[in-house]
CSV table of C-alpha atoms and ligand atoms in Angstrom, one decimal:
chain,number,residue,atom,x,y,z
A,22,UNK,CA,110.2,243.1,103.4
A,23,UNK,CA,111.0,246.9,102.3
A,24,UNK,CA,111.7,245.9,98.8
A,25,UNK,CA,110.7,247.4,95.3
A,26,UNK,CA,109.1,243.9,94.8
A,27,UNK,CA,106.9,244.6,98.2
A,28,UNK,CA,106.0,248.1,96.7
A,29,UNK,CA,105.1,246.8,93.8
A,30,UNK,CA,102.6,244.5,95.2
A,31,UNK,CA,101.4,247.4,97.4
A,32,UNK,CA,100.7,249.3,94.1
A,33,UNK,CA,98.7,245.9,92.7
A,34,UNK,CA,96.6,245.9,95.4
A,35,UNK,CA,95.8,249.6,95.2
A,36,UNK,CA,94.9,249.1,91.5
A,37,UNK,CA,92.8,246.2,92.1
A,38,UNK,CA,91.0,248.3,94.9
A,39,UNK,CA,90.4,250.7,91.9
A,40,UNK,CA,93.0,253.4,91.8
A,41,UNK,CA,93.6,254.0,88.2
A,42,UNK,CA,96.0,257.1,87.9
A,43,UNK,CA,99.1,255.8,86.5
A,44,UNK,CA,101.0,258.6,87.2
A,45,UNK,CA,99.9,258.3,90.8
A,46,UNK,CA,100.4,254.6,91.1
A,47,UNK,CA,104.0,255.0,89.6
A,48,UNK,CA,104.5,257.9,92.4
A,49,UNK,CA,103.6,255.4,95.1
A,50,UNK,CA,105.8,252.6,93.7
A,51,UNK,CA,108.8,254.6,93.8
A,52,UNK,CA,108.6,256.0,97.2
A,53,UNK,CA,110.3,253.8,100.2
A,54,UNK,CA,107.2,254.2,103.0
A,55,UNK,CA,109.3,252.4,105.7
A,56,UNK,CA,111.9,255.2,105.9
A,57,UNK,CA,109.1,257.3,106.7
A,58,UNK,CA,107.8,255.2,109.9
A,59,UNK,CA,109.6,254.0,112.8
A,60,UNK,CA,112.0,251.1,112.6
A,61,UNK,CA,109.8,248.7,114.8
A,62,UNK,CA,107.1,249.6,112.3
A,63,UNK,CA,109.1,249.1,108.9
A,64,UNK,CA,107.6,245.6,108.3
A,65,UNK,CA,104.1,246.8,108.1
A,66,UNK,CA,105.1,249.8,106.0
A,67,UNK,CA,103.6,248.3,102.6
A,68,UNK,CA,100.3,247.5,104.3
A,69,UNK,CA,97.4,249.5,103.1
A,70,UNK,CA,97.0,251.2,106.9
A,71,UNK,CA,97.7,254.2,108.6
A,72,UNK,CA,100.3,254.3,111.0
A,73,UNK,CA,101.4,256.0,114.2
A,74,UNK,CA,104.1,258.7,113.6
A,75,UNK,CA,104.4,260.2,117.2
A,76,UNK,CA,102.8,263.2,118.7
A,77,UNK,CA,99.4,261.6,118.1
A,78,UNK,CA,99.7,261.8,114.6
A,79,UNK,CA,99.5,259.3,111.7
A,80,UNK,CA,100.7,258.5,108.3
A,81,UNK,CA,97.8,258.0,106.2
A,82,UNK,CA,97.1,254.7,104.4
A,83,UNK,CA,98.5,254.4,100.8
A,84,UNK,CA,95.1,254.3,99.6
A,85,UNK,CA,93.9,257.4,101.3
A,86,UNK,CA,97.0,259.1,99.7
A,87,UNK,CA,96.2,257.5,96.2
A,88,UNK,CA,92.7,258.3,96.4
A,89,UNK,CA,93.3,262.3,97.3
A,90,UNK,CA,96.0,262.7,94.6
A,91,UNK,CA,93.8,260.9,92.1
A,92,UNK,CA,91.0,263.2,92.9
A,93,UNK,CA,93.1,266.5,92.9
A,94,UNK,CA,95.1,265.6,89.8
A,95,UNK,CA,92.0,264.6,87.6
A,96,UNK,CA,94.5,263.7,84.7
A,97,UNK,CA,96.3,267.1,84.7
A,98,UNK,CA,99.6,267.9,84.9
A,99,UNK,CA,100.2,269.9,88.2
A,100,UNK,CA,103.0,272.4,88.7
A,101,UNK,CA,102.6,273.5,92.1
A,102,UNK,CA,101.2,271.7,95.2
A,103,UNK,CA,100.3,273.0,98.7
A,104,UNK,CA,100.2,270.4,101.3
A,105,UNK,CA,98.7,271.2,104.7
A,106,UNK,CA,100.1,268.6,107.4
A,107,UNK,CA,103.6,267.3,106.4
A,108,UNK,CA,103.6,264.8,109.2
A,109,UNK,CA,106.4,262.3,108.4
A,110,UNK,CA,106.7,263.6,104.9
A,111,UNK,CA,105.4,260.8,103.3
A,112,UNK,CA,102.8,262.2,101.2
A,113,UNK,CA,104.8,265.2,100.4
A,114,UNK,CA,107.4,262.7,98.9
A,115,UNK,CA,104.5,261.1,96.6
A,116,UNK,CA,103.5,264.6,95.8
A,117,UNK,CA,107.3,265.5,94.8
A,118,UNK,CA,106.6,262.9,91.9
A,119,UNK,CA,103.8,264.3,90.3
A,120,UNK,CA,104.7,268.1,90.8
A,121,UNK,CA,107.5,270.5,89.8
A,122,UNK,CA,107.3,272.5,93.1
A,123,UNK,CA,105.5,271.1,96.5
A,124,UNK,CA,104.9,273.6,99.5
A,125,UNK,CA,104.0,271.9,103.0
A,126,UNK,CA,103.2,273.3,106.0
A,127,UNK,CA,103.4,271.7,109.5
A,128,UNK,CA,102.6,273.1,113.0
A,129,UNK,CA,105.1,270.4,115.1
A,130,UNK,CA,108.3,271.5,114.3
A,131,UNK,CA,109.8,268.1,115.7
A,132,UNK,CA,107.8,266.5,112.9
A,133,UNK,CA,109.6,268.9,110.2
A,134,UNK,CA,112.9,268.0,111.5
A,135,UNK,CA,112.4,264.3,110.9
A,136,UNK,CA,110.7,264.9,107.9
A,137,UNK,CA,113.4,266.9,106.4
A,138,UNK,CA,115.9,264.1,107.2
A,139,UNK,CA,114.1,261.5,105.5
A,140,UNK,CA,113.2,263.2,102.5
A,141,UNK,CA,116.8,264.3,102.1
A,142,UNK,CA,117.6,260.7,102.6
A,143,UNK,CA,114.9,259.7,99.9
A,144,UNK,CA,116.4,262.0,97.4
A,145,UNK,CA,113.4,264.3,97.5
A,146,UNK,CA,114.8,267.8,96.5
A,147,UNK,CA,111.6,269.6,95.2
A,148,UNK,CA,109.8,270.0,98.8
A,149,UNK,CA,109.8,272.9,100.9
A,150,UNK,CA,108.5,272.8,104.5
A,151,UNK,CA,107.2,276.0,106.8
A,152,UNK,CA,106.7,275.6,110.3
A,153,UNK,CA,103.4,277.6,110.4
A,154,UNK,CA,99.5,276.9,111.1
A,155,UNK,CA,98.5,276.0,107.6
A,156,UNK,CA,94.7,276.7,107.8
A,157,UNK,CA,95.3,279.9,106.0
A,158,UNK,CA,97.1,278.7,103.3
A,159,UNK,CA,100.3,280.1,101.9
A,160,UNK,CA,98.9,283.6,100.4
A,161,UNK,CA,102.5,284.7,99.6
A,162,UNK,CA,103.1,282.1,97.1
A,163,UNK,CA,99.6,281.3,95.7
A,164,UNK,CA,98.2,280.1,93.4
A,165,UNK,CA,98.6,276.5,93.6
A,166,UNK,CA,97.2,273.6,91.2
A,167,UNK,CA,96.4,271.4,94.0
A,168,UNK,CA,95.8,271.8,97.7
A,169,UNK,CA,95.8,268.7,99.5
A,170,UNK,CA,95.1,268.9,103.5
A,171,UNK,CA,96.0,265.9,105.5
A,172,UNK,CA,94.1,266.7,108.7
A,173,UNK,CA,90.3,267.5,108.9
A,174,UNK,CA,88.8,271.1,109.1
A,175,UNK,CA,85.6,272.1,110.7
A,176,UNK,CA,84.5,273.4,107.3
A,177,UNK,CA,86.1,274.4,104.1
A,178,UNK,CA,88.5,277.1,104.7
A,179,UNK,CA,87.5,280.1,102.2
A,180,UNK,CA,91.2,281.2,102.0
A,181,UNK,CA,92.5,278.1,100.5
A,182,UNK,CA,90.0,278.1,97.9
A,183,UNK,CA,91.2,281.4,96.9
A,184,UNK,CA,94.6,280.1,96.6
A,185,UNK,CA,93.8,278.0,93.7
A,186,UNK,CA,94.9,278.4,90.2
A,187,UNK,CA,91.9,278.5,87.5
A,188,UNK,CA,91.0,274.7,87.1
A,189,UNK,CA,93.1,274.0,90.4
A,190,UNK,CA,91.5,271.6,93.1
A,191,UNK,CA,91.7,271.6,96.9
A,192,UNK,CA,91.1,268.0,98.4
A,193,UNK,CA,90.3,267.7,102.2
A,194,UNK,CA,88.8,266.1,105.0
A,195,UNK,CA,86.0,268.2,106.6
A,196,UNK,CA,84.0,267.4,109.7
A,197,UNK,CA,84.4,267.0,113.2
A,198,UNK,CA,82.7,264.0,114.7
A,199,UNK,CA,81.9,262.8,111.5
A,200,UNK,CA,84.1,263.5,108.4
A,201,UNK,CA,83.6,263.5,104.7
A,202,UNK,CA,86.1,264.1,101.9
A,203,UNK,CA,85.5,267.1,100.0
A,204,UNK,CA,86.7,268.1,96.6
A,205,UNK,CA,86.4,271.8,95.7
A,206,UNK,CA,87.2,273.2,92.0
A,207,UNK,CA,87.9,276.3,91.0
A,208,UNK,CA,86.1,277.2,87.8
A,209,UNK,CA,85.4,279.8,85.1
A,210,UNK,CA,82.4,280.8,87.2
A,211,UNK,CA,83.7,280.4,90.7
A,212,UNK,CA,84.0,277.3,92.8
A,213,UNK,CA,82.1,273.9,92.6
A,214,UNK,CA,82.1,271.7,95.8
A,215,UNK,CA,81.3,267.6,95.6
A,216,UNK,CA,80.9,266.0,99.2
A,217,UNK,CA,82.5,262.5,98.6
A,218,UNK,CA,82.8,259.5,101.2
A,219,UNK,CA,83.3,259.4,104.6
A,220,UNK,CA,86.7,259.8,106.2
A,221,UNK,CA,88.9,259.7,109.5
A,222,UNK,CA,91.7,262.0,109.6
A,223,UNK,CA,93.1,263.7,112.7
A,224,UNK,CA,91.6,267.2,113.4
A,225,UNK,CA,93.4,270.4,112.1
A,226,UNK,CA,94.6,272.0,114.9
A,227,UNK,CA,95.4,276.0,115.7
A,228,UNK,CA,98.7,277.3,116.4
A,229,UNK,CA,102.3,276.2,116.2
A,230,UNK,CA,104.0,273.3,118.6
A,231,UNK,CA,107.5,272.7,119.3
B,10,SAH,N1,100.7,264.0,105.1
B,10,SAH,C1,101.2,263.5,106.4
B,10,SAH,C2,99.9,263.3,107.5
B,10,SAH,C3,100.1,263.4,108.6
B,10,SAH,S1,98.9,263.6,109.9
B,10,SAH,C4,101.8,262.2,106.4
B,10,SAH,O1,102.2,261.6,105.1
B,10,SAH,O2,102.6,261.8,107.1
B,10,SAH,C5,98.1,265.1,109.7
B,10,SAH,C6,99.2,266.4,109.8
B,10,SAH,O3,98.7,267.7,109.9
B,10,SAH,C7,99.9,266.2,111.3
B,10,SAH,O4,101.2,266.2,111.1
B,10,SAH,C8,99.4,267.3,112.2
B,10,SAH,O5,100.6,268.0,112.9
B,10,SAH,C9,99.5,268.3,110.9
B,10,SAH,N2,98.6,269.4,111.5
B,10,SAH,C10,97.3,269.6,112.1
B,10,SAH,N3,97.0,271.0,112.0
B,10,SAH,C11,97.8,271.7,111.6
B,10,SAH,C12,97.7,273.1,111.1
B,10,SAH,N4,96.7,274.0,111.5
B,10,SAH,N5,98.8,273.5,110.0
B,10,SAH,C13,99.8,272.9,109.8
B,10,SAH,N6,99.4,271.2,110.0
B,10,SAH,C14,98.9,270.9,110.8
């Protein structure tokens, strides 16, 4: 139930559902999602559903991760990625397969400890996790070719768009009661924003937690 074959079947379903980016599909096929959830949930790890990871947080459905990465990558080779909201580390592991360097920020220390352990077990070596409030991004190590936020912000944080490299993309859920997926692209002349489909993410929260 947790084999490579199960994972490939999941990827075939995502492809049938409209996901087209082969690099993203290959990344999703290679990450053992069952390692990132509680053992009791491992048998459901390859269903296309969000699952609880403790602390009131959830791991996104594979189709959601795929959609955000396909939009964010837009066929480009991305070198450096910033992820806000490490959670269990699953999306970070998928990101690690499509970029050279992944920087991830998480506000709950206990989730970081677990994510680091599982990422090591999954032999992921190019993800750096920082315990911080990710809303202002990581100005010290910007720019990023792609910024992905896994929690919903009330509006697009201006600091984040400023940390994009030229041609860089920011993908995030925006809204409080109703959320929409938003894509911001840094073009030669500034920023271009597109509002896409309705989504359902946990909210971005302020400050740090143990
Ligand atoms: N990408 C994750 C999804 C986790 S859910 C995964 O694959 O599991 C969203 C995460 O965002 C939660 O872990 C939550 O603690 C975190 N989060 C919420 N607000 C945050 C903030 N201001 N800074 C950093 N992380 C935040």
